[in-house]
Amino acid sequence: MRLLVVGGGGREHAMVRALARSPVATELLCAPGNAGIAADARCLDVGSDDVVGIVSAAVAESVDLVVVGPEAPLVAGLVDALEASGIAAFGPRADAAKIEGSKVHAKELMEAAGVPTASHTVLRSEEEAREHLACASYPAVLKADGLAAGKGVIIAASEAEARDATDVFFVERRFGQTEVVLEEHLEGDELSLLALCDSENVVPLAPAQDYKRIFDGDEGPNTGGMGSYSPVPGFDPARVEEIADAVHRPIVALMRRRGIPYHGVLYAGLMITEQGAKVLEFNCRFGDPETQAVLPRMRSDLVELCQASREPGGLAGVSAEFATDWAVTLVVASAGYPASSSKGDPISGLADAAAVDHVEVTHAGTAHSDGEIVTAGGRVLNVTGLGRTPGEARDRAYEAAGLISFEGMQMRTDIAARAVQKVGAA
């Protein structure tokens, strides 16, 4: 099969490598890819948000299956456009992808399906926001309704901070014209659980834990994710199935009843509270950087799973198999991230890092320039260590990441430290 992966980040690099392990993958293409993906797939000069360009390229290249990485083209209807042109695609159609494209819509679905989530209200204007903030409980969470690359969430510790946040949303309009979801702040441990869906069946993947804040100790502003690890202590297959029963399956069943079949990945960002798992957000695609920790552990054929997800009932009786190894993924970010990013800084040590045993280096924001690989985005690289224990995997990841350097490089030093404390390093 000739496969086309849409996207150019670390998630897509991990997807390319996982798809390449399938015996039916004869050729891999990526649009637009990056400097690292170019070593594993033929990159096409088409942006991931260019729906018309992606469809044209897929037709011209006689692609057998398109696997879409980022959320924006899914929400924009890329799968609809591809299938209308006779190209098979993995991912939800636009009406189903709206579960990520609108947080207000996602909350309505959760309420209708009986899925546990934080209590909330919708703020539609600055005036409405200021009325509600005076009687809200703090800390409180404010979220831009639409897509914001993981940066549209502000946790306000006080009413004063919440009022500053409303200026960001309604005056500065940092995230465009948007409604805002004001929701209760949940306490507990975060968990990411991705599942494959065929509009009828739900097959959960291995759980992962993500780190959203830029600094150690979960300090500083939210990012698209600064690291992850998989599996997660305390979440064995039986508990994962319980969460899928409470969270994923009711949503997929509701959407099917509404005539909106959900095919592809349904990602649930969860908070494990004293009352149980509650949904923080739904995403319509593989998570980033969770994918970089989950897919290296996968032993099932990802191409077969993607194809089965496209067919109603295609996942019946199917399960996703994973190695017992642990994976710890570090995100290496550029200077200024998440507020900005430094581009064009030469990166050294990539070959040395990739040579460390049981380590995968995937590229997120990189490019070629004058014979060198340079930074080209906020999140630059992912370094994933694999090991028999979380401690072994973590040590390998940090050993390899320590060999990489570029101007202004940022990296958290506490990724998976909690897992090591719970499970042990040896």
CSV table of C-alpha atoms in Angstrom, one decimal:
chain,number,residue,atom,x,y,z
A,1,MET,CA,0.0,0.0,0.0
A,2,ARG,CA,1.0,3.6,-0.6
A,3,LEU,CA,0.3,5.6,2.5
A,4,LEU,CA,0.2,9.4,3.0
A,5,VAL,CA,0.5,10.9,6.5
A,6,VAL,CA,-0.8,14.4,6.8
A,7,GLY,CA,1.1,16.7,9.1
A,8,GLY,CA,4.7,17.7,10.0
A,9,GLY,CA,5.2,17.3,13.7
A,10,GLY,CA,6.5,14.7,16.2
A,11,ARG,CA,3.2,12.9,16.3
A,12,GLU,CA,3.3,12.4,12.5
A,13,HIS,CA,6.9,11.2,12.7
A,14,ALA,CA,5.9,8.6,15.2
A,15,MET,CA,2.9,7.7,13.0
A,16,VAL,CA,5.2,7.3,10.0
A,17,ARG,CA,7.5,4.9,11.9
A,18,ALA,CA,4.6,2.9,13.2
A,19,LEU,CA,3.0,2.6,9.8
A,20,ALA,CA,6.3,1.6,8.3
A,21,ARG,CA,6.4,-1.5,10.5
A,22,SER,CA,3.3,-2.9,8.7
A,23,PRO,CA,4.2,-5.5,6.0
A,24,VAL,CA,1.7,-4.0,3.6
A,25,ALA,CA,3.3,-0.5,3.7
A,26,THR,CA,5.3,-0.4,0.5
A,27,GLU,CA,5.7,3.4,0.3
A,28,LEU,CA,5.3,6.2,2.8
A,29,LEU,CA,4.6,9.8,1.9
A,30,CYS,CA,4.1,12.8,4.2
A,31,ALA,CA,2.7,16.2,3.7
A,32,PRO,CA,4.5,18.4,4.5
A,33,GLY,CA,6.8,16.4,6.8
A,34,ASN,CA,9.9,17.9,8.3
A,35,ALA,CA,13.7,17.3,8.3
A,36,GLY,CA,13.5,14.2,10.3
A,37,ILE,CA,10.5,12.7,8.6
A,38,ALA,CA,12.3,13.1,5.3
A,39,ALA,CA,14.6,10.3,6.3
A,40,ASP,CA,11.7,7.9,6.7
A,41,ALA,CA,9.2,9.0,4.1
A,42,ARG,CA,9.0,11.0,0.8
A,43,CYS,CA,7.8,14.5,1.8
A,44,LEU,CA,5.4,16.5,-0.4
A,45,ASP,CA,5.4,20.3,-0.5
A,46,VAL,CA,1.8,20.7,0.6
A,47,GLY,CA,0.7,22.2,3.9
A,48,SER,CA,-1.5,20.1,6.2
A,49,ASP,CA,-4.2,22.8,6.2
A,50,ASP,CA,-4.4,22.9,2.4
A,51,VAL,CA,-7.4,20.6,1.9
A,52,VAL,CA,-7.5,21.1,-1.9
A,53,GLY,CA,-3.7,20.6,-2.2
A,54,ILE,CA,-3.8,17.4,0.0
A,55,VAL,CA,-6.6,15.9,-2.1
A,56,SER,CA,-4.8,16.8,-5.4
A,57,ALA,CA,-1.6,15.3,-4.1
A,58,ALA,CA,-3.3,12.1,-2.9
A,59,VAL,CA,-5.0,11.6,-6.3
A,60,ALA,CA,-1.8,12.4,-8.3
A,61,GLU,CA,0.2,10.0,-6.2
A,62,SER,CA,-2.5,7.2,-6.3
A,63,VAL,CA,-2.5,6.9,-2.6
A,64,ASP,CA,-4.2,3.9,-1.1
A,65,LEU,CA,-4.8,5.4,2.4
A,66,VAL,CA,-4.4,8.9,3.9
A,67,VAL,CA,-3.8,9.0,7.7
A,68,VAL,CA,-4.5,12.5,9.1
A,69,GLY,CA,-2.5,13.7,12.0
A,70,PRO,CA,-3.5,17.2,13.1
A,71,GLU,CA,-6.9,18.4,14.1
A,72,ALA,CA,-7.3,21.5,11.9
A,73,PRO,CA,-7.6,19.6,8.6
A,74,LEU,CA,-10.0,17.1,10.2
A,75,VAL,CA,-12.2,19.9,11.5
A,76,ALA,CA,-12.0,21.6,8.0
A,77,GLY,CA,-13.3,18.5,6.3
A,78,LEU,CA,-10.2,16.9,4.8
A,79,VAL,CA,-11.6,13.4,5.2
A,80,ASP,CA,-14.9,14.4,3.5
A,81,ALA,CA,-13.0,15.9,0.6
A,82,LEU,CA,-10.7,12.9,0.2
A,83,GLU,CA,-13.5,10.3,0.2
A,84,ALA,CA,-15.5,12.4,-2.2
A,85,SER,CA,-12.5,12.1,-4.5
A,86,GLY,CA,-12.3,8.3,-4.1
A,87,ILE,CA,-9.4,8.3,-1.6
A,88,ALA,CA,-9.6,6.2,1.5
A,89,ALA,CA,-8.9,8.3,4.7
A,90,PHE,CA,-8.4,7.5,8.4
A,91,GLY,CA,-10.0,10.1,10.6
A,92,PRO,CA,-13.4,11.5,11.4
A,93,ARG,CA,-15.5,13.6,9.0
A,94,ALA,CA,-16.0,17.3,9.8
A,95,ASP,CA,-19.3,16.9,11.6
A,96,ALA,CA,-17.7,14.3,13.9
A,97,ALA,CA,-14.5,16.2,14.3
A,98,LYS,CA,-16.5,19.1,15.8
A,99,ILE,CA,-16.1,17.3,19.1
A,100,GLU,CA,-12.7,19.0,19.2
A,101,GLY,CA,-13.4,22.0,17.0
A,102,SER,CA,-15.9,23.3,19.6
A,103,LYS,CA,-15.6,22.8,23.3
A,104,VAL,CA,-19.2,24.1,23.7
A,105,HIS,CA,-20.4,21.4,21.3
A,106,ALA,CA,-18.3,18.8,23.2
A,107,LYS,CA,-19.9,19.8,26.5
A,108,GLU,CA,-23.4,19.4,25.0
A,109,LEU,CA,-22.5,15.9,23.8
A,110,MET,CA,-21.1,14.9,27.2
A,111,GLU,CA,-24.2,16.2,28.9
A,112,ALA,CA,-26.5,14.3,26.5
A,113,ALA,CA,-24.5,11.1,26.7
A,114,GLY,CA,-24.1,11.2,30.5
A,115,VAL,CA,-20.3,11.4,30.3
A,116,PRO,CA,-18.8,12.7,33.6
A,117,THR,CA,-17.1,16.1,33.2
A,118,ALA,CA,-16.6,19.4,35.0
A,119,SER,CA,-19.6,21.6,35.6
A,120,HIS,CA,-19.5,24.7,33.3
A,121,THR,CA,-21.1,27.7,31.8
A,122,VAL,CA,-20.7,29.3,28.4
A,123,LEU,CA,-19.5,33.0,28.2
A,124,ARG,CA,-20.5,34.7,24.9
A,125,SER,CA,-19.2,38.3,25.6
A,126,GLU,CA,-17.0,40.3,27.8
A,127,GLU,CA,-20.0,41.7,29.7
A,128,GLU,CA,-21.5,38.2,30.3
A,129,ALA,CA,-18.1,37.0,31.5
A,130,ARG,CA,-17.7,39.8,34.0
A,131,GLU,CA,-21.2,39.0,35.4
A,132,HIS,CA,-20.3,35.3,36.0
A,133,LEU,CA,-16.8,35.8,37.3
A,134,ALA,CA,-18.0,37.6,40.5
A,135,CYS,CA,-19.9,34.5,41.6
A,136,ALA,CA,-17.5,31.8,40.3
A,137,SER,CA,-15.5,29.5,42.5
A,138,TYR,CA,-11.7,29.7,42.3
A,139,PRO,CA,-9.5,28.4,40.9
A,140,ALA,CA,-11.5,28.3,37.7
A,141,VAL,CA,-10.7,27.2,34.2
A,142,LEU,CA,-11.4,29.3,31.1
A,143,LYS,CA,-11.2,27.7,27.6
A,144,ALA,CA,-11.4,29.2,24.2
A,145,ASP,CA,-14.2,27.4,22.3
A,146,GLY,CA,-12.3,26.7,19.1
A,147,LEU,CA,-8.9,25.2,18.1
A,148,ALA,CA,-6.0,26.8,19.9
A,149,ALA,CA,-3.1,24.3,19.5
A,150,GLY,CA,-3.3,23.3,23.2
A,151,LYS,CA,-2.8,26.9,24.4
A,152,GLY,CA,-6.3,28.2,24.7
A,153,VAL,CA,-6.8,27.2,28.4
A,154,ILE,CA,-6.2,29.6,31.3
A,155,ILE,CA,-6.4,28.5,34.9
A,156,ALA,CA,-7.3,31.5,37.0
A,157,ALA,CA,-6.5,31.4,40.7
A,158,SER,CA,-8.6,34.4,41.6
A,159,GLU,CA,-11.3,36.6,40.2
A,160,ALA,CA,-8.7,39.2,39.2
A,161,GLU,CA,-6.8,36.6,37.2
A,162,ALA,CA,-10.1,35.5,35.6
A,163,ARG,CA,-10.8,39.1,34.6
A,164,ASP,CA,-7.4,39.4,33.0
A,165,ALA,CA,-8.1,36.1,31.1
A,166,THR,CA,-11.4,37.6,29.7
A,167,ASP,CA,-9.3,40.4,28.2
A,168,VAL,CA,-7.2,37.8,26.5
A,169,PHE,CA,-10.3,36.1,25.0
A,170,PHE,CA,-12.6,39.0,24.3
A,171,VAL,CA,-10.4,42.2,24.0
A,172,GLU,CA,-7.1,41.0,22.8
A,173,ARG,CA,-8.8,38.1,20.9
A,174,ARG,CA,-5.7,36.0,21.1
A,175,PHE,CA,-7.7,33.0,19.9
A,176,GLY,CA,-9.9,34.9,17.4
A,177,GLN,CA,-13.6,35.5,17.7
A,178,THR,CA,-14.6,32.9,20.3
A,179,GLU,CA,-17.0,31.9,23.0
A,180,VAL,CA,-15.4,30.8,26.3
A,181,VAL,CA,-16.2,27.8,28.5
A,182,LEU,CA,-15.9,28.7,32.2
A,183,GLU,CA,-15.6,25.4,34.1
A,184,GLU,CA,-14.9,24.0,37.5
A,185,HIS,CA,-11.3,23.3,38.4
A,186,LEU,CA,-10.9,19.6,38.9
A,187,GLU,CA,-8.3,18.1,41.3
A,188,GLY,CA,-6.5,14.8,40.7
A,189,ASP,CA,-4.1,13.1,38.3
A,190,GLU,CA,-4.4,13.6,34.5
A,191,LEU,CA,-4.7,10.6,32.1
A,192,SER,CA,-4.8,10.5,28.4
A,193,LEU,CA,-6.8,7.6,26.9
A,194,LEU,CA,-6.9,7.3,23.1
A,195,ALA,CA,-9.3,4.8,21.4
A,196,LEU,CA,-9.9,3.7,17.9
A,197,CYS,CA,-13.6,3.9,16.8
A,198,ASP,CA,-15.5,2.4,13.8
A,199,SER,CA,-18.8,4.2,14.7
A,200,GLU,CA,-19.9,1.1,16.6
A,201,ASN,CA,-17.0,-0.4,18.5
A,202,VAL,CA,-14.3,1.3,20.6
A,203,VAL,CA,-10.8,-0.2,21.0
A,204,PRO,CA,-8.8,1.6,23.7
A,205,LEU,CA,-5.1,2.0,23.3
A,206,ALA,CA,-2.5,2.0,26.0
A,207,PRO,CA,-3.0,4.8,28.5
A,208,ALA,CA,-0.5,7.7,28.8
A,209,GLN,CA,0.2,10.7,31.0
A,210,ASP,CA,0.8,14.1,29.5
A,211,TYR,CA,2.6,17.2,30.9
A,212,LYS,CA,1.0,20.4,29.7
A,213,ARG,CA,2.9,23.1,31.6
A,214,ILE,CA,6.2,24.5,30.3
A,215,PHE,CA,8.2,24.3,33.6
A,216,ASP,CA,9.0,21.6,36.2
A,217,GLY,CA,6.4,21.0,38.9
A,218,ASP,CA,3.6,21.9,36.5
A,219,GLU,CA,4.4,25.6,36.7
A,220,GLY,CA,4.0,28.2,34.0
A,221,PRO,CA,1.7,28.5,31.0
A,222,ASN,CA,0.1,25.6,29.1
A,223,THR,CA,1.8,24.3,26.1
A,224,GLY,CA,0.9,21.7,23.5
A,225,GLY,CA,2.6,19.1,25.8
A,226,MET,CA,6.1,18.9,27.2
A,227,GLY,CA,6.4,15.2,27.7
A,228,SER,CA,4.5,11.9,28.3
A,229,TYR,CA,4.9,8.3,29.4
A,230,SER,CA,3.1,5.0,28.9
A,231,PRO,CA,1.8,2.9,30.5
A,232,VAL,CA,0.4,4.6,33.6
A,233,PRO,CA,0.6,3.0,37.1
A,234,GLY,CA,-2.8,1.8,38.3
A,235,PHE,CA,-4.5,1.6,34.9
A,236,ASP,CA,-4.5,-2.0,33.9
A,237,PRO,CA,-6.6,-3.3,30.9
A,238,ALA,CA,-9.6,-3.8,33.1
A,239,ARG,CA,-9.6,-0.3,34.4
A,240,VAL,CA,-9.0,1.1,30.9
A,241,GLU,CA,-12.1,-0.8,29.7
A,242,GLU,CA,-14.1,0.7,32.6
A,243,ILE,CA,-13.1,4.2,31.5
A,244,ALA,CA,-13.9,3.5,27.8
A,245,ASP,CA,-17.4,2.2,29.0
A,246,ALA,CA,-18.0,5.5,30.9
A,247,VAL,CA,-16.4,7.9,28.5
A,248,HIS,CA,-15.8,6.8,24.9
A,249,ARG,CA,-18.6,4.3,24.2
A,250,PRO,CA,-21.5,6.6,25.3
A,251,ILE,CA,-20.2,9.4,23.0
A,252,VAL,CA,-19.8,7.1,20.0
A,253,ALA,CA,-23.2,5.6,20.6
A,254,LEU,CA,-24.9,9.0,20.9
A,255,MET,CA,-23.2,10.3,17.7
A,256,ARG,CA,-24.3,7.2,15.8
A,257,ARG,CA,-27.9,7.7,17.0
A,258,ARG,CA,-27.7,11.3,15.7
A,259,GLY,CA,-26.5,10.2,12.3
A,260,ILE,CA,-22.9,11.3,12.9
A,261,PRO,CA,-20.8,8.1,12.7
A,262,TYR,CA,-17.4,8.5,14.4
A,263,HIS,CA,-14.5,6.8,12.7
A,264,GLY,CA,-10.9,7.3,13.7
A,265,VAL,CA,-9.2,8.2,17.0
A,266,LEU,CA,-11.2,9.6,19.9
A,267,TYR,CA,-8.8,11.0,22.5
A,268,ALA,CA,-10.1,11.7,26.0
A,269,GLY,CA,-8.1,13.9,28.2
A,270,LEU,CA,-9.2,12.9,31.7
A,271,MET,CA,-8.8,14.0,35.3
A,272,ILE,CA,-8.9,11.1,37.8
A,273,THR,CA,-10.7,12.6,40.7
A,274,GLU,CA,-11.9,11.2,44.0
A,275,GLN,CA,-15.3,10.7,42.3
A,276,GLY,CA,-13.7,8.9,39.3
A,277,ALA,CA,-12.6,9.8,35.8
A,278,LYS,CA,-14.0,13.1,34.4
A,279,VAL,CA,-13.4,14.4,30.9
A,280,LEU,CA,-11.3,17.6,30.5
A,281,GLU,CA,-11.4,17.5,26.7
A,282,PHE,CA,-12.1,15.3,23.7
A,283,ASN,CA,-9.8,15.4,20.7
A,284,CYS,CA,-10.5,13.9,17.3
A,285,ARG,CA,-7.0,12.6,16.5
A,286,PHE,CA,-3.9,11.1,18.0
A,287,GLY,CA,-2.5,13.1,20.9
A,288,ASP,CA,0.8,14.9,20.8
A,289,PRO,CA,3.1,14.0,22.6
A,290,GLU,CA,1.2,10.9,23.8
A,291,THR,CA,1.5,9.2,20.4
A,292,GLN,CA,5.3,9.4,20.6
A,293,ALA,CA,5.1,7.3,23.8
A,294,VAL,CA,2.2,5.0,22.9
A,295,LEU,CA,3.0,3.9,19.3
A,296,PRO,CA,6.6,2.7,19.9
A,297,ARG,CA,5.0,0.2,22.3
A,298,MET,CA,2.3,-1.0,19.9
A,299,ARG,CA,2.7,-4.5,18.5
A,300,SER,CA,-0.5,-4.6,16.4
A,301,ASP,CA,-0.4,-3.6,12.7
A,302,LEU,CA,-1.4,0.1,12.7
A,303,VAL,CA,-2.3,-0.1,9.0
A,304,GLU,CA,-4.8,-2.9,9.7
A,305,LEU,CA,-6.3,-1.0,12.7
A,306,CYS,CA,-6.7,2.2,10.6
A,307,GLN,CA,-8.4,0.2,7.8
A,308,ALA,CA,-10.7,-1.6,10.2
A,309,SER,CA,-11.7,1.7,11.9
A,310,ARG,CA,-13.0,3.0,8.6
A,311,GLU,CA,-15.6,0.2,8.2
A,312,PRO,CA,-18.7,0.2,10.4
A,313,GLY,CA,-18.2,-2.7,12.7
A,314,GLY,CA,-14.7,-3.3,11.4
A,315,LEU,CA,-13.2,-3.4,14.9
A,316,ALA,CA,-15.6,-6.0,16.3
A,317,GLY,CA,-13.5,-8.5,18.3
A,318,VAL,CA,-10.3,-6.5,17.8
A,319,SER,CA,-7.9,-5.4,20.5
A,320,ALA,CA,-4.7,-3.4,20.3
A,321,GLU,CA,-1.6,-5.2,21.5
A,322,PHE,CA,1.3,-3.5,23.3
A,323,ALA,CA,4.7,-4.5,24.6
A,324,THR,CA,5.2,-4.6,28.4
A,325,ASP,CA,8.0,-2.1,28.0
A,326,TRP,CA,7.7,1.4,29.3
A,327,ALA,CA,8.2,4.5,27.1
A,328,VAL,CA,9.1,8.0,28.3
A,329,THR,CA,9.0,10.9,25.9
A,330,LEU,CA,10.7,14.2,26.4
A,331,VAL,CA,9.8,17.3,24.4
A,332,VAL,CA,12.7,19.5,23.5
A,333,ALA,CA,11.4,23.1,22.8
A,334,SER,CA,12.9,26.2,21.3
A,335,ALA,CA,13.6,29.5,23.0
A,336,GLY,CA,10.5,31.6,23.8
A,337,TYR,CA,8.1,28.7,23.7
A,338,PRO,CA,5.1,28.7,24.2
A,339,ALA,CA,4.6,32.4,23.7
A,340,SER,CA,6.8,32.4,20.6
A,341,SER,CA,9.5,30.2,19.0
A,342,SER,CA,13.0,30.7,17.8
A,343,LYS,CA,13.7,29.5,14.3
A,344,GLY,CA,16.9,28.8,12.3
A,345,ASP,CA,19.0,27.7,15.3
A,346,PRO,CA,21.4,24.9,14.3
A,347,ILE,CA,20.9,21.6,16.2
A,348,SER,CA,23.8,19.5,17.2
A,349,GLY,CA,24.0,16.0,18.7
A,350,LEU,CA,21.1,14.4,16.8
A,351,ALA,CA,23.1,11.4,15.5
A,352,ASP,CA,24.7,10.8,18.9
A,353,ALA,CA,21.2,10.9,20.6
A,354,ALA,CA,19.7,8.5,18.0
A,355,ALA,CA,22.6,6.1,18.6
A,356,VAL,CA,21.7,5.5,22.3
A,357,ASP,CA,20.2,2.0,22.7
A,358,HIS,CA,16.4,1.8,23.0
A,359,VAL,CA,15.9,5.4,22.1
A,360,GLU,CA,13.8,7.0,19.3
A,361,VAL,CA,14.3,10.6,18.3
A,362,THR,CA,11.4,12.0,16.4
A,363,HIS,CA,11.3,15.5,14.8
A,364,ALA,CA,8.6,18.0,15.5
A,365,GLY,CA,9.7,21.5,14.4
A,366,THR,CA,12.9,21.1,12.3
A,367,ALA,CA,14.0,22.0,8.8
A,368,HIS,CA,17.1,21.8,6.6
A,369,SER,CA,19.1,25.0,6.1
A,370,ASP,CA,22.6,25.2,4.4
A,371,GLY,CA,23.3,21.5,5.0
A,372,GLU,CA,22.3,21.7,8.7
A,373,ILE,CA,19.1,20.7,10.6
A,374,VAL,CA,17.8,23.8,12.4
A,375,THR,CA,14.9,24.7,14.6
A,376,ALA,CA,11.6,25.5,12.8
A,377,GLY,CA,8.9,25.6,15.5
A,378,GLY,CA,8.1,25.8,19.2
A,379,ARG,CA,8.4,22.1,20.0
A,380,VAL,CA,11.5,21.0,18.1
A,381,LEU,CA,12.2,17.3,19.0
A,382,ASN,CA,10.9,14.3,20.9
A,383,VAL,CA,13.2,11.9,22.6
A,384,THR,CA,11.6,8.6,23.7
A,385,GLY,CA,13.4,6.1,25.8
A,386,LEU,CA,12.2,2.5,26.1
A,387,GLY,CA,12.9,0.2,29.0
A,388,ARG,CA,11.7,-2.6,31.3
A,389,THR,CA,10.8,-0.1,34.0
A,390,PRO,CA,9.9,3.6,33.9
A,391,GLY,CA,13.2,4.4,35.6
A,392,GLU,CA,15.2,2.6,32.8
A,393,ALA,CA,13.1,4.2,30.1
A,394,ARG,CA,13.5,7.6,31.7
A,395,ASP,CA,17.2,7.4,32.2
A,396,ARG,CA,17.7,6.5,28.5
A,397,ALA,CA,15.5,9.4,27.3
A,398,TYR,CA,17.4,11.9,29.4
A,399,GLU,CA,20.8,10.4,28.5
A,400,ALA,CA,20.0,10.9,24.8
A,401,ALA,CA,18.4,14.3,25.2
A,402,GLY,CA,21.5,15.5,27.0
A,403,LEU,CA,23.5,14.9,23.9
A,404,ILE,CA,21.4,17.4,21.9
A,405,SER,CA,21.9,21.1,22.0
A,406,PHE,CA,20.8,24.3,20.3
A,407,GLU,CA,20.5,28.0,21.4
A,408,GLY,CA,17.8,28.5,24.0
A,409,MET,CA,16.8,24.8,24.2
A,410,GLN,CA,14.1,24.1,26.8
A,411,MET,CA,13.2,20.8,28.4
A,412,ARG,CA,11.5,19.7,31.6
A,413,THR,CA,13.5,17.6,34.0
A,414,ASP,CA,10.6,15.9,35.8
A,415,ILE,CA,8.9,13.8,33.1
A,416,ALA,CA,7.8,10.4,34.5
A,417,ALA,CA,9.3,11.1,37.9
A,418,ARG,CA,6.0,10.2,39.5
A,419,ALA,CA,5.9,6.9,37.7
A,420,VAL,CA,9.4,6.0,38.9
A,421,GLN,CA,8.3,6.8,42.5
A,422,LYS,CA,5.3,4.6,42.2
A,423,VAL,CA,6.9,1.7,40.3
A,424,GLY,CA,10.6,1.9,40.9
A,425,ALA,CA,13.7,2.6,38.8
A,426,ALA,CA,15.3,-0.8,38.8
